[in-house]
JSON list of C-alpha atoms in Angstrom, two decimals:
[
{"chain": "B", "resi": 1, "resn": "MET", "atom": "CA", "xyz": [-199.39, 106.36, 44.06]},
{"chain": "B", "resi": 2, "resn": "GLN", "atom": "CA", "xyz": [-198.55, 105.01, 40.62]},
{"chain": "B", "resi": 3, "resn": "THR", "atom": "CA", "xyz": [-194.91, 104.02, 40.26]},
{"chain": "B", "resi": 4, "resn": "MET", "atom": "CA", "xyz": [-193.46, 104.32, 36.78]},
{"chain": "B", "resi": 5, "resn": "ASP", "atom": "CA", "xyz": [-190.68, 101.79, 36.52]},
{"chain": "B", "resi": 6, "resn": "ASN", "atom": "CA", "xyz": [-187.64, 102.25, 34.31]},
{"chain": "B", "resi": 7, "resn": "TRP", "atom": "CA", "xyz": [-188.61, 105.70, 33.10]},
{"chain": "B", "resi": 8, "resn": "PHE", "atom": "CA", "xyz": [-185.30, 107.31, 34.06]},
{"chain": "B", "resi": 9, "resn": "THR", "atom": "CA", "xyz": [-181.79, 106.17, 33.16]},
{"chain": "B", "resi": 10, "resn": "ILE", "atom": "CA", "xyz": [-179.00, 107.29, 35.50]},
{"chain": "B", "resi": 11, "resn": "ASP", "atom": "CA", "xyz": [-175.39, 107.86, 34.45]},
{"chain": "B", "resi": 12, "resn": "ARG", "atom": "CA", "xyz": [-172.62, 108.87, 36.82]},
{"chain": "B", "resi": 13, "resn": "VAL", "atom": "CA", "xyz": [-170.15, 111.49, 35.58]},
{"chain": "B", "resi": 14, "resn": "ASP", "atom": "CA", "xyz": [-168.08, 111.68, 38.76]},
{"chain": "B", "resi": 15, "resn": "ASP", "atom": "CA", "xyz": [-168.62, 111.25, 42.51]},
{"chain": "B", "resi": 16, "resn": "ASN", "atom": "CA", "xyz": [-170.81, 114.36, 42.69]},
{"chain": "B", "resi": 17, "resn": "THR", "atom": "CA", "xyz": [-172.37, 114.67, 39.22]},
{"chain": "B", "resi": 18, "resn": "TYR", "atom": "CA", "xyz": [-175.17, 112.55, 37.74]},
{"chain": "B", "resi": 19, "resn": "ILE", "atom": "CA", "xyz": [-177.14, 112.48, 34.49]},
{"chain": "B", "resi": 20, "resn": "ILE", "atom": "CA", "xyz": [-180.85, 111.65, 34.72]},
{"chain": "B", "resi": 21, "resn": "SER", "atom": "CA", "xyz": [-182.19, 110.80, 31.26]},
{"chain": "B", "resi": 22, "resn": "GLU", "atom": "CA", "xyz": [-185.60, 110.11, 29.73]},
{"chain": "B", "resi": 23, "resn": "TYR", "atom": "CA", "xyz": [-184.85, 107.82, 26.79]},
{"chain": "B", "resi": 24, "resn": "ARG", "atom": "CA", "xyz": [-188.43, 106.58, 26.37]},
{"chain": "B", "resi": 25, "resn": "HIS", "atom": "CA", "xyz": [-189.43, 109.90, 24.82]},
{"chain": "B", "resi": 26, "resn": "TRP", "atom": "CA", "xyz": [-188.14, 110.87, 21.37]},
{"chain": "B", "resi": 27, "resn": "GLU", "atom": "CA", "xyz": [-186.50, 114.03, 22.73]},
{"chain": "B", "resi": 28, "resn": "GLU", "atom": "CA", "xyz": [-184.23, 111.97, 25.00]},
{"chain": "B", "resi": 29, "resn": "THR", "atom": "CA", "xyz": [-184.01, 114.66, 27.65]},
{"chain": "B", "resi": 30, "resn": "HIS", "atom": "CA", "xyz": [-181.09, 114.88, 30.08]},
{"chain": "B", "resi": 31, "resn": "CYS", "atom": "CA", "xyz": [-181.17, 116.52, 33.51]},
{"chain": "B", "resi": 32, "resn": "TYR", "atom": "CA", "xyz": [-178.06, 116.99, 35.62]},
{"chain": "B", "resi": 33, "resn": "LEU", "atom": "CA", "xyz": [-177.62, 116.66, 39.38]},
{"chain": "B", "resi": 34, "resn": "LEU", "atom": "CA", "xyz": [-174.62, 118.54, 40.79]},
{"chain": "B", "resi": 35, "resn": "ASN", "atom": "CA", "xyz": [-173.87, 117.86, 44.44]},
{"chain": "B", "resi": 36, "resn": "GLY", "atom": "CA", "xyz": [-171.83, 120.23, 46.58]},
{"chain": "B", "resi": 37, "resn": "SER", "atom": "CA", "xyz": [-170.89, 119.97, 50.23]},
{"chain": "B", "resi": 38, "resn": "GLU", "atom": "CA", "xyz": [-173.79, 122.23, 51.28]},
{"chain": "B", "resi": 39, "resn": "ARG", "atom": "CA", "xyz": [-176.48, 121.75, 48.66]},
{"chain": "B", "resi": 40, "resn": "SER", "atom": "CA", "xyz": [-177.39, 120.26, 45.31]},
{"chain": "B", "resi": 41, "resn": "LEU", "atom": "CA", "xyz": [-178.33, 121.81, 41.99]},
{"chain": "B", "resi": 42, "resn": "LEU", "atom": "CA", "xyz": [-180.65, 120.08, 39.54]},
{"chain": "B", "resi": 43, "resn": "ILE", "atom": "CA", "xyz": [-180.24, 121.50, 36.04]},
{"chain": "B", "resi": 44, "resn": "ASP", "atom": "CA", "xyz": [-183.59, 120.91, 34.28]},
{"chain": "B", "resi": 45, "resn": "THR", "atom": "CA", "xyz": [-186.31, 118.64, 35.63]},
{"chain": "B", "resi": 46, "resn": "GLY", "atom": "CA", "xyz": [-187.43, 116.86, 32.46]},
{"chain": "B", "resi": 47, "resn": "LEU", "atom": "CA", "xyz": [-190.85, 116.21, 31.01]},
{"chain": "B", "resi": 48, "resn": "GLY", "atom": "CA", "xyz": [-192.74, 115.62, 34.25]},
{"chain": "B", "resi": 49, "resn": "ILE", "atom": "CA", "xyz": [-194.10, 112.29, 33.00]},
{"chain": "B", "resi": 50, "resn": "SER", "atom": "CA", "xyz": [-192.57, 110.49, 35.99]},
{"chain": "B", "resi": 51, "resn": "ASN", "atom": "CA", "xyz": [-191.43, 111.80, 39.40]},
{"chain": "B", "resi": 52, "resn": "ILE", "atom": "CA", "xyz": [-187.79, 112.92, 39.06]},
{"chain": "B", "resi": 53, "resn": "TYR", "atom": "CA", "xyz": [-187.64, 113.85, 42.76]},
{"chain": "B", "resi": 54, "resn": "ASP", "atom": "CA", "xyz": [-187.76, 110.17, 43.68]},
{"chain": "B", "resi": 55, "resn": "GLU", "atom": "CA", "xyz": [-184.63, 109.60, 41.59]},
{"chain": "B", "resi": 56, "resn": "VAL", "atom": "CA", "xyz": [-182.74, 112.69, 42.73]},
{"chain": "B", "resi": 57, "resn": "ILE", "atom": "CA", "xyz": [-182.99, 111.87, 46.45]},
{"chain": "B", "resi": 58, "resn": "LYS", "atom": "CA", "xyz": [-181.24, 108.55, 45.83]},
{"chain": "B", "resi": 59, "resn": "PHE", "atom": "CA", "xyz": [-178.08, 110.56, 45.08]},
{"chain": "B", "resi": 60, "resn": "THR", "atom": "CA", "xyz": [-178.22, 113.47, 47.52]},
{"chain": "B", "resi": 61, "resn": "ASN", "atom": "CA", "xyz": [-179.37, 114.22, 51.06]},
{"chain": "B", "resi": 62, "resn": "LYS", "atom": "CA", "xyz": [-178.68, 117.95, 50.67]},
{"chain": "B", "resi": 63, "resn": "PRO", "atom": "CA", "xyz": [-181.19, 120.75, 50.04]},
{"chain": "B", "resi": 64, "resn": "ILE", "atom": "CA", "xyz": [-181.97, 120.81, 46.32]},
{"chain": "B", "resi": 65, "resn": "THR", "atom": "CA", "xyz": [-182.33, 123.84, 44.08]},
{"chain": "B", "resi": 66, "resn": "ALA", "atom": "CA", "xyz": [-183.76, 123.35, 40.60]},
{"chain": "B", "resi": 67, "resn": "VAL", "atom": "CA", "xyz": [-182.79, 125.58, 37.71]},
{"chain": "B", "resi": 68, "resn": "ALA", "atom": "CA", "xyz": [-183.98, 125.25, 34.12]},
{"chain": "B", "resi": 69, "resn": "THR", "atom": "CA", "xyz": [-181.93, 126.01, 31.06]},
{"chain": "B", "resi": 70, "resn": "HIS", "atom": "CA", "xyz": [-185.19, 127.52, 29.81]},
{"chain": "B", "resi": 71, "resn": "ILE", "atom": "CA", "xyz": [-188.92, 127.49, 30.49]},
{"chain": "B", "resi": 72, "resn": "HIS", "atom": "CA", "xyz": [-190.10, 124.84, 28.01]},
{"chain": "B", "resi": 73, "resn": "TRP", "atom": "CA", "xyz": [-192.30, 121.93, 29.14]},
{"chain": "B", "resi": 74, "resn": "ASP", "atom": "CA", "xyz": [-189.59, 119.32, 28.59]},
{"chain": "B", "resi": 75, "resn": "HIS", "atom": "CA", "xyz": [-187.22, 121.15, 30.95]},
{"chain": "B", "resi": 76, "resn": "ILE", "atom": "CA", "xyz": [-189.56, 122.19, 33.78]},
{"chain": "B", "resi": 77, "resn": "GLY", "atom": "CA", "xyz": [-191.89, 119.19, 33.99]},
{"chain": "B", "resi": 78, "resn": "GLY", "atom": "CA", "xyz": [-190.54, 118.17, 37.39]},
{"chain": "B", "resi": 79, "resn": "HIS", "atom": "CA", "xyz": [-190.32, 121.68, 38.86]},
{"chain": "B", "resi": 80, "resn": "LYS", "atom": "CA", "xyz": [-193.47, 121.00, 40.85]},
{"chain": "B", "resi": 81, "resn": "TYR", "atom": "CA", "xyz": [-191.36, 118.82, 43.18]},
{"chain": "B", "resi": 82, "resn": "PHE", "atom": "CA", "xyz": [-188.79, 121.58, 43.85]},
{"chain": "B", "resi": 83, "resn": "PRO", "atom": "CA", "xyz": [-190.19, 124.71, 45.51]},
{"chain": "B", "resi": 84, "resn": "ASP", "atom": "CA", "xyz": [-186.69, 126.25, 45.52]},
{"chain": "B", "resi": 85, "resn": "PHE", "atom": "CA", "xyz": [-186.03, 127.06, 41.87]},
{"chain": "B", "resi": 86, "resn": "TYR", "atom": "CA", "xyz": [-184.26, 129.78, 39.87]},
{"chain": "B", "resi": 87, "resn": "ALA", "atom": "CA", "xyz": [-185.16, 131.38, 36.54]},
{"chain": "B", "resi": 88, "resn": "HIS", "atom": "CA", "xyz": [-184.12, 134.22, 34.21]},
{"chain": "B", "resi": 89, "resn": "ALA", "atom": "CA", "xyz": [-186.18, 137.42, 34.09]},
{"chain": "B", "resi": 90, "resn": "ALA", "atom": "CA", "xyz": [-186.84, 137.13, 30.33]},
{"chain": "B", "resi": 91, "resn": "GLU", "atom": "CA", "xyz": [-189.00, 134.04, 30.80]},
{"chain": "B", "resi": 92, "resn": "LEU", "atom": "CA", "xyz": [-190.98, 134.88, 33.94]},
{"chain": "B", "resi": 93, "resn": "ASP", "atom": "CA", "xyz": [-194.11, 135.47, 31.84]},
{"chain": "B", "resi": 94, "resn": "TRP", "atom": "CA", "xyz": [-193.96, 131.84, 30.72]},
{"chain": "B", "resi": 95, "resn": "LEU", "atom": "CA", "xyz": [-194.19, 130.81, 34.38]},
{"chain": "B", "resi": 96, "resn": "ASN", "atom": "CA", "xyz": [-197.22, 133.04, 34.76]},
{"chain": "B", "resi": 97, "resn": "GLY", "atom": "CA", "xyz": [-199.75, 131.96, 32.15]},
{"chain": "B", "resi": 98, "resn": "LYS", "atom": "CA", "xyz": [-198.25, 133.56, 29.05]},
{"chain": "B", "resi": 99, "resn": "PHE", "atom": "CA", "xyz": [-196.51, 130.64, 27.32]},
{"chain": "B", "resi": 100, "resn": "PRO", "atom": "CA", "xyz": [-197.19, 130.97, 23.57]},
{"chain": "B", "resi": 101, "resn": "LEU", "atom": "CA", "xyz": [-198.50, 127.42, 23.00]},
{"chain": "B", "resi": 102, "resn": "SER", "atom": "CA", "xyz": [-201.83, 125.96, 24.09]},
{"chain": "B", "resi": 103, "resn": "MET", "atom": "CA", "xyz": [-202.10, 123.18, 26.66]},
{"chain": "B", "resi": 104, "resn": "GLU", "atom": "CA", "xyz": [-203.57, 120.98, 23.93]},
{"chain": "B", "resi": 105, "resn": "THR", "atom": "CA", "xyz": [-200.46, 121.43, 21.77]},
{"chain": "B", "resi": 106, "resn": "ILE", "atom": "CA", "xyz": [-198.11, 120.82, 24.70]},
{"chain": "B", "resi": 107, "resn": "ARG", "atom": "CA", "xyz": [-199.94, 117.62, 25.64]},
{"chain": "B", "resi": 108, "resn": "GLU", "atom": "CA", "xyz": [-199.65, 116.39, 22.05]},
{"chain": "B", "resi": 109, "resn": "MET", "atom": "CA", "xyz": [-195.89, 116.97, 22.19]},
{"chain": "B", "resi": 110, "resn": "VAL", "atom": "CA", "xyz": [-195.55, 115.22, 25.55]},
{"chain": "B", "resi": 111, "resn": "VAL", "atom": "CA", "xyz": [-197.04, 111.98, 24.20]},
{"chain": "B", "resi": 112, "resn": "ASP", "atom": "CA", "xyz": [-195.50, 112.24, 20.71]},
{"chain": "B", "resi": 113, "resn": "ARG", "atom": "CA", "xyz": [-193.20, 109.28, 19.91]},
{"chain": "B", "resi": 114, "resn": "CYS", "atom": "CA", "xyz": [-193.16, 108.24, 23.54]},
{"chain": "B", "resi": 115, "resn": "ASP", "atom": "CA", "xyz": [-193.23, 104.85, 25.25]},
{"chain": "B", "resi": 116, "resn": "LEU", "atom": "CA", "xyz": [-195.53, 106.09, 27.99]},
{"chain": "B", "resi": 117, "resn": "PRO", "atom": "CA", "xyz": [-195.53, 104.41, 31.39]},
{"chain": "B", "resi": 118, "resn": "ASP", "atom": "CA", "xyz": [-198.64, 102.55, 32.52]},
{"chain": "B", "resi": 119, "resn": "GLY", "atom": "CA", "xyz": [-201.04, 104.79, 34.35]},
{"chain": "B", "resi": 120, "resn": "PHE", "atom": "CA", "xyz": [-199.88, 108.08, 32.82]},
{"chain": "B", "resi": 121, "resn": "ASP", "atom": "CA", "xyz": [-202.83, 110.36, 32.03]},
{"chain": "B", "resi": 122, "resn": "VAL", "atom": "CA", "xyz": [-201.85, 113.15, 29.66]},
{"chain": "B", "resi": 123, "resn": "GLY", "atom": "CA", "xyz": [-205.23, 114.76, 30.24]},
{"chain": "B", "resi": 124, "resn": "SER", "atom": "CA", "xyz": [-204.06, 115.82, 33.69]},
{"chain": "B", "resi": 125, "resn": "TYR", "atom": "CA", "xyz": [-200.66, 117.06, 32.45]},
{"chain": "B", "resi": 126, "resn": "GLU", "atom": "CA", "xyz": [-200.09, 120.73, 33.23]},
{"chain": "B", "resi": 127, "resn": "PHE", "atom": "CA", "xyz": [-197.44, 123.25, 32.19]},
{"chain": "B", "resi": 128, "resn": "PHE", "atom": "CA", "xyz": [-195.59, 124.22, 35.38]},
{"chain": "B", "resi": 129, "resn": "GLN", "atom": "CA", "xyz": [-196.37, 127.67, 36.75]},
{"chain": "B", "resi": 130, "resn": "GLY", "atom": "CA", "xyz": [-194.70, 129.34, 39.71]},
{"chain": "B", "resi": 131, "resn": "THR", "atom": "CA", "xyz": [-192.57, 132.08, 41.16]},
{"chain": "B", "resi": 132, "resn": "PRO", "atom": "CA", "xyz": [-188.80, 131.49, 41.37]},
{"chain": "B", "resi": 133, "resn": "THR", "atom": "CA", "xyz": [-187.00, 131.92, 44.65]},
{"chain": "B", "resi": 134, "resn": "ARG", "atom": "CA", "xyz": [-184.21, 133.75, 42.81]},
{"chain": "B", "resi": 135, "resn": "ILE", "atom": "CA", "xyz": [-183.93, 135.57, 39.49]},
{"chain": "B", "resi": 136, "resn": "VAL", "atom": "CA", "xyz": [-180.55, 134.74, 37.96]},
{"chain": "B", "resi": 137, "resn": "ALA", "atom": "CA", "xyz": [-178.66, 136.84, 35.44]},
{"chain": "B", "resi": 138, "resn": "ASP", "atom": "CA", "xyz": [-175.59, 136.52, 33.24]},
{"chain": "B", "resi": 139, "resn": "HIS", "atom": "CA", "xyz": [-172.41, 135.67, 35.20]},
{"chain": "B", "resi": 140, "resn": "ASP", "atom": "CA", "xyz": [-174.24, 135.08, 38.50]},
{"chain": "B", "resi": 141, "resn": "MET", "atom": "CA", "xyz": [-172.59, 132.41, 40.64]},
{"chain": "B", "resi": 142, "resn": "ILE", "atom": "CA", "xyz": [-174.38, 129.53, 42.34]},
{"chain": "B", "resi": 143, "resn": "ASP", "atom": "CA", "xyz": [-172.37, 128.29, 45.33]},
{"chain": "B", "resi": 144, "resn": "LEU", "atom": "CA", "xyz": [-173.08, 124.66, 46.21]},
{"chain": "B", "resi": 145, "resn": "GLY", "atom": "CA", "xyz": [-170.30, 124.40, 48.81]},
{"chain": "B", "resi": 146, "resn": "GLY", "atom": "CA", "xyz": [-167.00, 123.46, 47.20]},
{"chain": "B", "resi": 147, "resn": "ARG", "atom": "CA", "xyz": [-168.53, 123.90, 43.75]},
{"chain": "B", "resi": 148, "resn": "GLN", "atom": "CA", "xyz": [-169.09, 127.19, 41.97]},
{"chain": "B", "resi": 149, "resn": "ILE", "atom": "CA", "xyz": [-171.48, 127.15, 39.02]},
{"chain": "B", "resi": 150, "resn": "GLU", "atom": "CA", "xyz": [-171.59, 130.20, 36.75]},
{"chain": "B", "resi": 151, "resn": "VAL", "atom": "CA", "xyz": [-174.84, 131.19, 35.05]},
{"chain": "B", "resi": 152, "resn": "LEU", "atom": "CA", "xyz": [-174.43, 132.21, 31.40]},
{"chain": "B", "resi": 153, "resn": "HIS", "atom": "CA", "xyz": [-177.30, 133.97, 29.65]},
{"chain": "B", "resi": 154, "resn": "THR", "atom": "CA", "xyz": [-177.32, 132.38, 26.19]},
{"chain": "B", "resi": 155, "resn": "PRO", "atom": "CA", "xyz": [-180.45, 133.48, 24.29]},
{"chain": "B", "resi": 156, "resn": "GLY", "atom": "CA", "xyz": [-181.27, 132.21, 20.83]},
{"chain": "B", "resi": 157, "resn": "HIS", "atom": "CA", "xyz": [-183.34, 129.08, 21.36]},
{"chain": "B", "resi": 158, "resn": "SER", "atom": "CA", "xyz": [-185.38, 131.09, 23.87]},
{"chain": "B", "resi": 159, "resn": "PRO", "atom": "CA", "xyz": [-185.11, 134.62, 25.34]},
{"chain": "B", "resi": 160, "resn": "GLY", "atom": "CA", "xyz": [-183.93, 133.60, 28.80]},
{"chain": "B", "resi": 161, "resn": "HIS", "atom": "CA", "xyz": [-181.96, 130.49, 27.84]},
{"chain": "B", "resi": 162, "resn": "LEU", "atom": "CA", "xyz": [-179.15, 129.67, 30.27]},
{"chain": "B", "resi": 163, "resn": "CYS", "atom": "CA", "xyz": [-176.02, 127.55, 30.09]},
{"chain": "B", "resi": 164, "resn": "PHE", "atom": "CA", "xyz": [-174.13, 126.57, 33.24]},
{"chain": "B", "resi": 165, "resn": "TRP", "atom": "CA", "xyz": [-170.36, 126.62, 33.46]},
{"chain": "B", "resi": 166, "resn": "GLU", "atom": "CA", "xyz": [-168.18, 124.98, 36.08]},
{"chain": "B", "resi": 167, "resn": "LYS", "atom": "CA", "xyz": [-164.72, 126.42, 35.51]},
{"chain": "B", "resi": 168, "resn": "GLU", "atom": "CA", "xyz": [-162.92, 124.06, 37.88]},
{"chain": "B", "resi": 169, "resn": "THR", "atom": "CA", "xyz": [-164.03, 120.91, 36.06]},
{"chain": "B", "resi": 170, "resn": "GLY", "atom": "CA", "xyz": [-164.46, 122.40, 32.59]},
{"chain": "B", "resi": 171, "resn": "TYR", "atom": "CA", "xyz": [-168.07, 121.17, 32.52]},
{"chain": "B", "resi": 172, "resn": "LEU", "atom": "CA", "xyz": [-170.50, 123.10, 30.31]},
{"chain": "B", "resi": 173, "resn": "PHE", "atom": "CA", "xyz": [-174.21, 122.31, 30.54]},
{"chain": "B", "resi": 174, "resn": "THR", "atom": "CA", "xyz": [-175.66, 123.59, 27.27]},
{"chain": "B", "resi": 175, "resn": "GLY", "atom": "CA", "xyz": [-179.41, 123.00, 27.43]},
{"chain": "B", "resi": 176, "resn": "ASP", "atom": "CA", "xyz": [-180.94, 123.43, 23.96]},
{"chain": "B", "resi": 177, "resn": "LEU", "atom": "CA", "xyz": [-178.20, 125.75, 22.71]},
{"chain": "B", "resi": 178, "resn": "VAL", "atom": "CA", "xyz": [-175.93, 122.85, 21.74]},
{"chain": "B", "resi": 179, "resn": "TYR", "atom": "CA", "xyz": [-176.77, 119.19, 21.13]},
{"chain": "B", "resi": 180, "resn": "LYS", "atom": "CA", "xyz": [-176.32, 116.65, 18.34]},
{"chain": "B", "resi": 181, "resn": "ASP", "atom": "CA", "xyz": [-179.49, 116.82, 16.24]},
{"chain": "B", "resi": 182, "resn": "VAL", "atom": "CA", "xyz": [-181.59, 119.57, 14.68]},
{"chain": "B", "resi": 183, "resn": "LEU", "atom": "CA", "xyz": [-181.34, 122.77, 16.71]},
{"chain": "B", "resi": 184, "resn": "PHE", "atom": "CA", "xyz": [-184.63, 124.65, 16.83]},
{"chain": "B", "resi": 185, "resn": "ALA", "atom": "CA", "xyz": [-184.41, 128.36, 15.98]},
{"chain": "B", "resi": 186, "resn": "TYR", "atom": "CA", "xyz": [-187.60, 128.84, 13.96]},
{"chain": "B", "resi": 187, "resn": "TYR", "atom": "CA", "xyz": [-190.22, 129.52, 16.66]},
{"chain": "B", "resi": 188, "resn": "PRO", "atom": "CA", "xyz": [-191.27, 133.18, 16.94]},
{"chain": "B", "resi": 189, "resn": "SER", "atom": "CA", "xyz": [-189.69, 133.23, 20.43]},
{"chain": "B", "resi": 190, "resn": "THR", "atom": "CA", "xyz": [-186.29, 132.20, 19.01]},
{"chain": "B", "resi": 191, "resn": "ASP", "atom": "CA", "xyz": [-183.63, 134.61, 17.77]},
{"chain": "B", "resi": 192, "resn": "PRO", "atom": "CA", "xyz": [-181.11, 133.27, 15.23]},
{"chain": "B", "resi": 193, "resn": "GLU", "atom": "CA", "xyz": [-178.75, 136.26, 15.55]},
{"chain": "B", "resi": 194, "resn": "ALA", "atom": "CA", "xyz": [-178.73, 135.95, 19.35]},
{"chain": "B", "resi": 195, "resn": "TYR", "atom": "CA", "xyz": [-178.01, 132.23, 18.84]},
{"chain": "B", "resi": 196, "resn": "LEU", "atom": "CA", "xyz": [-174.75, 133.12, 17.09]},
{"chain": "B", "resi": 197, "resn": "ILE", "atom": "CA", "xyz": [-173.74, 135.55, 19.85]},
{"chain": "B", "resi": 198, "resn": "SER", "atom": "CA", "xyz": [-174.40, 132.85, 22.45]},
{"chain": "B", "resi": 199, "resn": "LEU", "atom": "CA", "xyz": [-172.36, 130.29, 20.52]},
{"chain": "B", "resi": 200, "resn": "LYS", "atom": "CA", "xyz": [-169.46, 132.76, 20.38]},
{"chain": "B", "resi": 201, "resn": "LYS", "atom": "CA", "xyz": [-169.73, 133.11, 24.14]},
{"chain": "B", "resi": 202, "resn": "VAL", "atom": "CA", "xyz": [-169.57, 129.39, 24.96]},
{"chain": "B", "resi": 203, "resn": "ALA", "atom": "CA", "xyz": [-167.01, 128.60, 22.26]},
{"chain": "B", "resi": 204, "resn": "SER", "atom": "CA", "xyz": [-164.57, 131.00, 23.95]},
{"chain": "B", "resi": 205, "resn": "LEU", "atom": "CA", "xyz": [-164.51, 128.92, 27.16]},
{"chain": "B", "resi": 206, "resn": "PRO", "atom": "CA", "xyz": [-161.89, 126.22, 27.94]},
{"chain": "B", "resi": 207, "resn": "VAL", "atom": "CA", "xyz": [-164.55, 123.50, 27.91]},
{"chain": "B", "resi": 208, "resn": "LYS", "atom": "CA", "xyz": [-163.49, 119.94, 28.69]},
{"chain": "B", "resi": 209, "resn": "ARG", "atom": "CA", "xyz": [-166.93, 118.29, 28.61]},
{"chain": "B", "resi": 210, "resn": "VAL", "atom": "CA", "xyz": [-170.22, 119.29, 27.01]},
{"chain": "B", "resi": 211, "resn": "PHE", "atom": "CA", "xyz": [-173.45, 118.12, 28.62]},
{"chain": "B", "resi": 212, "resn": "PRO", "atom": "CA", "xyz": [-176.47, 118.72, 26.35]},
{"chain": "B", "resi": 213, "resn": "ALA", "atom": "CA", "xyz": [-180.17, 118.58, 27.23]},
{"chain": "B", "resi": 214, "resn": "HIS", "atom": "CA", "xyz": [-181.08, 116.12, 24.48]},
{"chain": "B", "resi": 215, "resn": "HIS", "atom": "CA", "xyz": [-179.93, 113.09, 22.50]},
{"chain": "B", "resi": 216, "resn": "SER", "atom": "CA", "xyz": [-176.33, 111.85, 22.32]},
{"chain": "B", "resi": 217, "resn": "LEU", "atom": "CA", "xyz": [-174.10, 112.42, 25.34]},
{"chain": "B", "resi": 218, "resn": "ASP", "atom": "CA", "xyz": [-171.04, 111.97, 23.13]},
{"chain": "B", "resi": 219, "resn": "VAL", "atom": "CA", "xyz": [-170.58, 115.66, 22.38]},
{"chain": "B", "resi": 220, "resn": "GLN", "atom": "CA", "xyz": [-167.00, 116.87, 22.09]},
{"chain": "B", "resi": 221, "resn": "PRO", "atom": "CA", "xyz": [-166.11, 120.52, 22.85]},
{"chain": "B", "resi": 222, "resn": "GLU", "atom": "CA", "xyz": [-164.94, 121.13, 19.27]},
{"chain": "B", "resi": 223, "resn": "ILE", "atom": "CA", "xyz": [-168.60, 121.18, 18.18]},
{"chain": "B", "resi": 224, "resn": "LEU", "atom": "CA", "xyz": [-168.99, 124.55, 19.91]},
{"chain": "B", "resi": 225, "resn": "CYS", "atom": "CA", "xyz": [-166.55, 126.14, 17.44]},
{"chain": "B", "resi": 226, "resn": "ARG", "atom": "CA", "xyz": [-168.04, 124.28, 14.48]},
{"chain": "B", "resi": 227, "resn": "MET", "atom": "CA", "xyz": [-171.52, 125.51, 15.30]},
{"chain": "B", "resi": 228, "resn": "ARG", "atom": "CA", "xyz": [-170.26, 129.06, 15.87]},
{"chain": "B", "resi": 229, "resn": "ASP", "atom": "CA", "xyz": [-168.37, 129.10, 12.56]},
{"chain": "B", "resi": 230, "resn": "THR", "atom": "CA", "xyz": [-171.31, 127.64, 10.64]},
{"chain": "B", "resi": 231, "resn": "LEU", "atom": "CA", "xyz": [-173.73, 130.23, 11.98]},
{"chain": "B", "resi": 232, "resn": "LYS", "atom": "CA", "xyz": [-171.18, 132.92, 11.11]},
{"chain": "B", "resi": 233, "resn": "GLN", "atom": "CA", "xyz": [-171.20, 131.63, 7.53]},
{"chain": "B", "resi": 234, "resn": "LEU", "atom": "CA", "xyz": [-175.01, 131.56, 7.45]},
{"chain": "B", "resi": 235, "resn": "ASN", "atom": "CA", "xyz": [-175.00, 135.13, 8.72]},
{"chain": "B", "resi": 236, "resn": "THR", "atom": "CA", "xyz": [-172.52, 136.25, 6.06]},
{"chain": "B", "resi": 237, "resn": "ALA", "atom": "CA", "xyz": [-174.70, 134.58, 3.41]},
{"chain": "B", "resi": 238, "resn": "GLY", "atom": "CA", "xyz": [-177.74, 136.45, 4.68]},
{"chain": "B", "resi": 239, "resn": "LYS", "atom": "CA", "xyz": [-179.47, 133.26, 5.81]},
{"chain": "B", "resi": 240, "resn": "LEU", "atom": "CA", "xyz": [-179.36, 133.59, 9.61]},
{"chain": "B", "resi": 241, "resn": "HIS", "atom": "CA", "xyz": [-183.01, 134.50, 9.99]},
{"chain": "B", "resi": 242, "resn": "HIS", "atom": "CA", "xyz": [-186.43, 132.92, 10.41]},
{"chain": "B", "resi": 243, "resn": "GLY", "atom": "CA", "xyz": [-187.74, 131.26, 7.28]},
{"chain": "B", "resi": 244, "resn": "SER", "atom": "CA", "xyz": [-184.39, 130.21, 5.84]},
{"chain": "B", "resi": 245, "resn": "GLY", "atom": "CA", "xyz": [-185.30, 126.55, 6.31]},
{"chain": "B", "resi": 246, "resn": "LYS", "atom": "CA", "xyz": [-183.43, 123.50, 7.54]},
{"chain": "B", "resi": 247, "resn": "PHE", "atom": "CA", "xyz": [-179.69, 123.00, 7.22]},
{"chain": "B", "resi": 248, "resn": "ASP", "atom": "CA", "xyz": [-177.97, 119.65, 7.76]},
{"chain": "B", "resi": 249, "resn": "TYR", "atom": "CA", "xyz": [-174.31, 119.43, 8.80]},
{"chain": "B", "resi": 250, "resn": "GLY", "atom": "CA", "xyz": [-173.98, 115.71, 9.44]},
{"chain": "B", "resi": 251, "resn": "ASP", "atom": "CA", "xyz": [-173.97, 115.21, 13.20]},
{"chain": "B", "resi": 252, "resn": "TRP", "atom": "CA", "xyz": [-176.12, 118.32, 13.75]},
{"chain": "B", "resi": 253, "resn": "GLY", "atom": "CA", "xyz": [-178.36, 120.73, 11.92]},
{"chain": "B", "resi": 254, "resn": "ILE", "atom": "CA", "xyz": [-180.42, 123.86, 12.45]},
{"chain": "B", "resi": 255, "resn": "TRP", "atom": "CA", "xyz": [-183.97, 124.82, 11.57]},
{"chain": "B", "resi": 256, "resn": "LEU", "atom": "CA", "xyz": [-184.35, 128.55, 11.00]}
]
């Protein structure tokens, strides 16, 4: 089997938390491995260009559950290696043949601005399809043994978008709701008004560390309030809707 060297970059957050990043693609995706005493949780599985399972098992010998922040190709690419996975009800159709983009378009995005590994054949790339072992909802708890992870339903970027909150550590895993770059809220499946409600939700938490799904890992919790307040202002100005265009706020922006 083809081995794809140096595709993933690993960062250690603490003894039981790891970041698995894909810096050779322009989206710079980040997946997060959370190890408990009984099992492990993998938040997002990346693009699926290289085998993330081979990396994950270097850092855990526990049963692994995968959960995606949302059902987009760059977050579920490695789900095929994890038969035990969770999803939100609002995006089950996307796991069952009803994703709104064609395979041709997805494949173009997979190889866009990417230093592809030798031997990768985008022609055989598929959008993951499957049935989750558990449907998770807002405020559900995932018990890893000594670690409790709360599921937060945070729609806006997508209908079933999830953030994951670990109260004990103050860790917030934000997916595509919060990161430093242009936030996408212009697709038909996005909802700018729901985005604001979700930002209000996460900004109210006593967050100590923000872990985004893309780009810079240097994201301070204060950005949650800045993003919330900015979207409030856009809403007041009557601009928080599709078609308003792109807005740049320095270290982040939003495309509506």
